[in-house]
Structure formats: structure tokens, C-alpha cells
Amino acid sequence: MKVLVIGGGGREHAIIKKLLESPKVTEIYAAPGNGGISKDAVCVDIKAVDVRAMVAFAVEKAIDFAVIAPDDPLVLGMADAMAEKGIRCFGPDKAAARIEGSKVFSKSLMKRYGIPTAAYESFSRIEDAREYVQKAVYPLWIKADGLALGKGAIQAPDVDAALGILERLMVDKVFGESGSRVVIEEHMSGPEVTVLAFSDGRIIRPMISSMDYKRVFDGDMGANTGGMGAIAPNPHYTDDLARRCMDEIFLPTIRALESEGCPFSGCLYFGLMLTPSGPKVIEYNCRFGDPEAQVVLSLLETDLLEIMLAVCGGTLADIDIRWKPGAAACVVVASGGYPGNYETGRPISGLDGRGGANGVTVYHAGTKWDGAGFVTSGGRVLGVTAAAETLESALEAAYSGVRNIAFEGGHYRKDIGGRPRQG
Ligand code: AMP
Ligand code: GLY
């Protein structure tokens, strides 16, 4: 089959490498891909959000199956546009992608169907929001309704901070129209767990749990990032919790979307918090997490293409999804300055031509191939990933991989998976 993977980060590199293990894949394209991906797939210079050009390319190349990995093309309706041209694809349609594209939609869905989440109110008029924050309990969270590159959730410690955040989101529109409506919700506490799940709209099959490290510095300090590392499985997620989440969160979510007339087909991301009063949803995403995909897919035994075809064809019930025993770890190496402004074009040393060594897989997130070697081209540059029998040995391997790699300004967290390690 000719497969097209849309996107160009570490998650897409992990998806592509996994798909290449399938005997059914004969050709694989990535749009836009990146330097590292270009060693595994044919990269096509089309932006992930350019729905029209992407569909035209898929038609021209007679693509058999498209995997839409990032959130923005899904929210824009790329799956619908592919379907209109008869191209099968993995990823929810525009109506179901609202579960990530609009926090007002997802929060009201949870409220109506009794799915546990932080208590909240939503506002489209700043006057009402201002009045609400005067009387609220602190800290609280203010979130832009729409997509905001993972930066749209902001904690407010007090009224003054809350008023400032409302101003930035609703008046200055720092996230554009995404901030024209906001959700204001109570603060929750507890360990966080990511559960990715395949769904064909009726059946839901959770994958191995994972943990994402969102803050830039060790000890969960500093600004939020797209994710500085991940481990799988998540040590906090017991079998009991998994059963409880299935009954109280996963199945009710899939059924809620079906009842609303927008069944979800693709990978549904549950961002959960294990609060003292039980597991609650922090957020949904309509796609694989990045870097969660890097660790979770490392442990997948079953042919990913077969699963994706079953998701797309509504036959997930017929597939047995198997996982490798053990654990996986991913350490992200980022450009100096990230998640703020950062420079690109720095030569990277320590990668072989295909970007891996010693049982460690290096997924490329922001690299370019300049003809002679890889140079940096993004904030998150590499996701150094290893799977092993135990989490400890996966971490050892991933960190030994990281120590082989260098570029000017590069930084990474030394405490992925627990205690700080030698850099
Ligand atoms: P979101 O963009 O909604 O996933 O939020 C990003 C991060 O902010 C989450 O992973 C949590 O660490 C934190 N967060 C968001 N909402 C809350 C909340 N209501 N209580 C505590 N932490 C939160
Ligand atoms: N790692 C968080 C996300 O993919 O949204």
C-alpha cells in the first residue's frame, strides 16, 4: 500500500518507523516530514495545514491510506476532505476533532455525560469572565477555547493574575480567535497520566499508559513545552485505575460522541489527573501525543497499519492488539532557548546516517539534512528513545544515546523517569 503520513515531528517519525515494519507498506510519503524522516520516507514539501494541496497530492499519487497525525489539519477537516475524494485515512473528522479543537465543546460534553473533570464555567464576554474571577477560589486555570500550540492553559494564582490573563487572551488575542471564548476551571492536583486509545467510533482499545514531562527543566520547573520526554507504562496507573477509567471515562466518552452524532475514529488522547477523588480528565486530544507516541509505539507488537485500517473500517473488534513486555523511555533534546525563542541551523554530531545506534532509536523532531549532515531546524530537535525489559534499563539506554549526541545550545532534562541522572 502507498501510505502518506501528514506532519513533521518526532511523533510522525515514530509512526512512520512503526508503519515501515508492516509488510503491507510498499511506499511511504511524509508531508512535510523533516531531515530525519527523509531517511525513512519520501518527504513532500506541503504544509500539514494545507488541506487542499494535501488532498490534491494524495489523489495525484493514488495514495491508499493517509495518516493525519497533528491536531490542526484534523480540526480543519482534512479527514473529511480526504474522504470526499475517496481516500481512506486515519484520524477523526472535523466534527469529532472538536473534542480537542474546542475546550467549550469538550467541557460541556463531559458535563452533560457525567464524565469526571474539573468544575468550570465558560465565557465569551470578558465582562462576565472578569466578574466571575472576582469571586472565584484560587488558584484556578484559564484556558483558550481553541488550539494554542499547547500554551493555551494558564494557571492564575490570584485575581490580578486572572484579570491579566483574560486581557491577554480575550482583548490582546495572543492566541488569535482561539481566545475569543475561555474556560475557567478549578485547580486539581495529583499525578498525571496519558492514555492513548484506538477507537473506530464504537469500540475503544486503550494503549499502554504513559507519562509526559511537560516542563522544560528538571524537577518540573520552568515553562510548559510540547513535552521534554516520556515513559511508558506510567507507574501510577494501576490495573484497578485502568478498569475505573474504562468505565467512568473512556467508554462514556466514546458513547457521548456517538450520541452527539460525531463518532470518533482515530487515536483519542486522554490527559488524566489522578486526584484524591478519583481520575479526572484534564484534556482530550484528537491524535497521538508527542512524545507519548514515541514510547507507546515502541512497545506495540501488532502491525500498526492493520490496526489503523481496522479503526478506519470500523472493525477494531476483530483485531487483537498485543504489547511487548517491559518499558520505554524517550528523552527530548531541544534547541537552546526552547520553549522561548531559539536558533536553528546548528550542526548535530553523533548521529549516524539513519540516526540511531545501540538499540536506541533517535526520532527526529526538528532536523534538516543539509546534504552532508543533520542540522537543527526546530525547538524540539530529537527524541532519543529506548525500549527494554525494565524502565531502569530503558532509561539507561536512552540517556547513553543522548550522551553521544551534541549540538550547540542543546539541552535536555536529566530526570525523565525519576531521579536526576548524570548529563
Ligand atoms: P492542557 O493544555 O489543558 O492539557 O493543560 C496543560 C497542563 O496544565 C496539564 O498537563 C496540567 O499539568 C496543567 N493543568 C491544566 N488544567 C489543570 C487543572 N484544572 N488543574 C491542575 N493542572 C491543570
Ligand atoms: N505531549 C502532549 C501532547 O501531545 O499534547
Short mmCIF file of C-alpha atoms in Angstrom, two decimals, residues 39 44-45 62 107 109 111-112 129 184 191 200-201 203 207 234 236 251 277 286 293 305 342 361-362 365 371 378 413:
data_model
loop_
_atom_site.label_atom_id
_atom_site.label_comp_id
_atom_site.label_asym_id
_atom_site.label_seq_id
_atom_site.Cartn_x
_atom_site.Cartn_y
_atom_site.Cartn_z
CA LYS A 39 15.86 8.83 5.51
CA VAL A 44 6.89 16.18 0.20
CA ASP A 45 7.02 19.91 0.78
CA ALA A 62 -3.08 7.46 -5.73
CA LYS A 107 -16.03 20.50 28.76
CA LEU A 109 -19.72 17.19 26.64
CA LYS A 111 -20.63 17.92 31.99
CA ARG A 112 -23.64 16.59 30.08
CA ALA A 129 -15.36 36.46 32.96
CA ILE A 184 -12.19 28.92 33.65
CA PRO A 191 -0.12 12.57 39.23
CA ASP A 200 -13.39 3.12 15.50
CA GLY A 201 -16.31 5.12 16.84
CA ILE A 203 -15.10 0.21 20.25
CA MET A 207 -2.89 1.54 24.57
CA ASN A 234 3.03 5.09 33.69
CA HIS A 236 0.97 5.46 38.78
CA LEU A 251 -16.40 4.22 27.30
CA SER A 277 -11.39 11.97 44.49
CA CYS A 286 -7.78 14.03 18.88
CA ALA A 293 3.71 8.17 20.70
CA LEU A 305 -1.15 -0.44 9.71
CA TYR A 342 15.68 29.57 19.74
CA THR A 361 16.06 4.87 18.23
CA VAL A 362 16.51 8.55 17.62
CA ALA A 365 11.51 16.21 15.59
CA GLY A 371 23.50 17.14 2.19
CA GLY A 378 13.05 23.29 15.38
CA ARG A 413 16.00 17.02 31.14
#
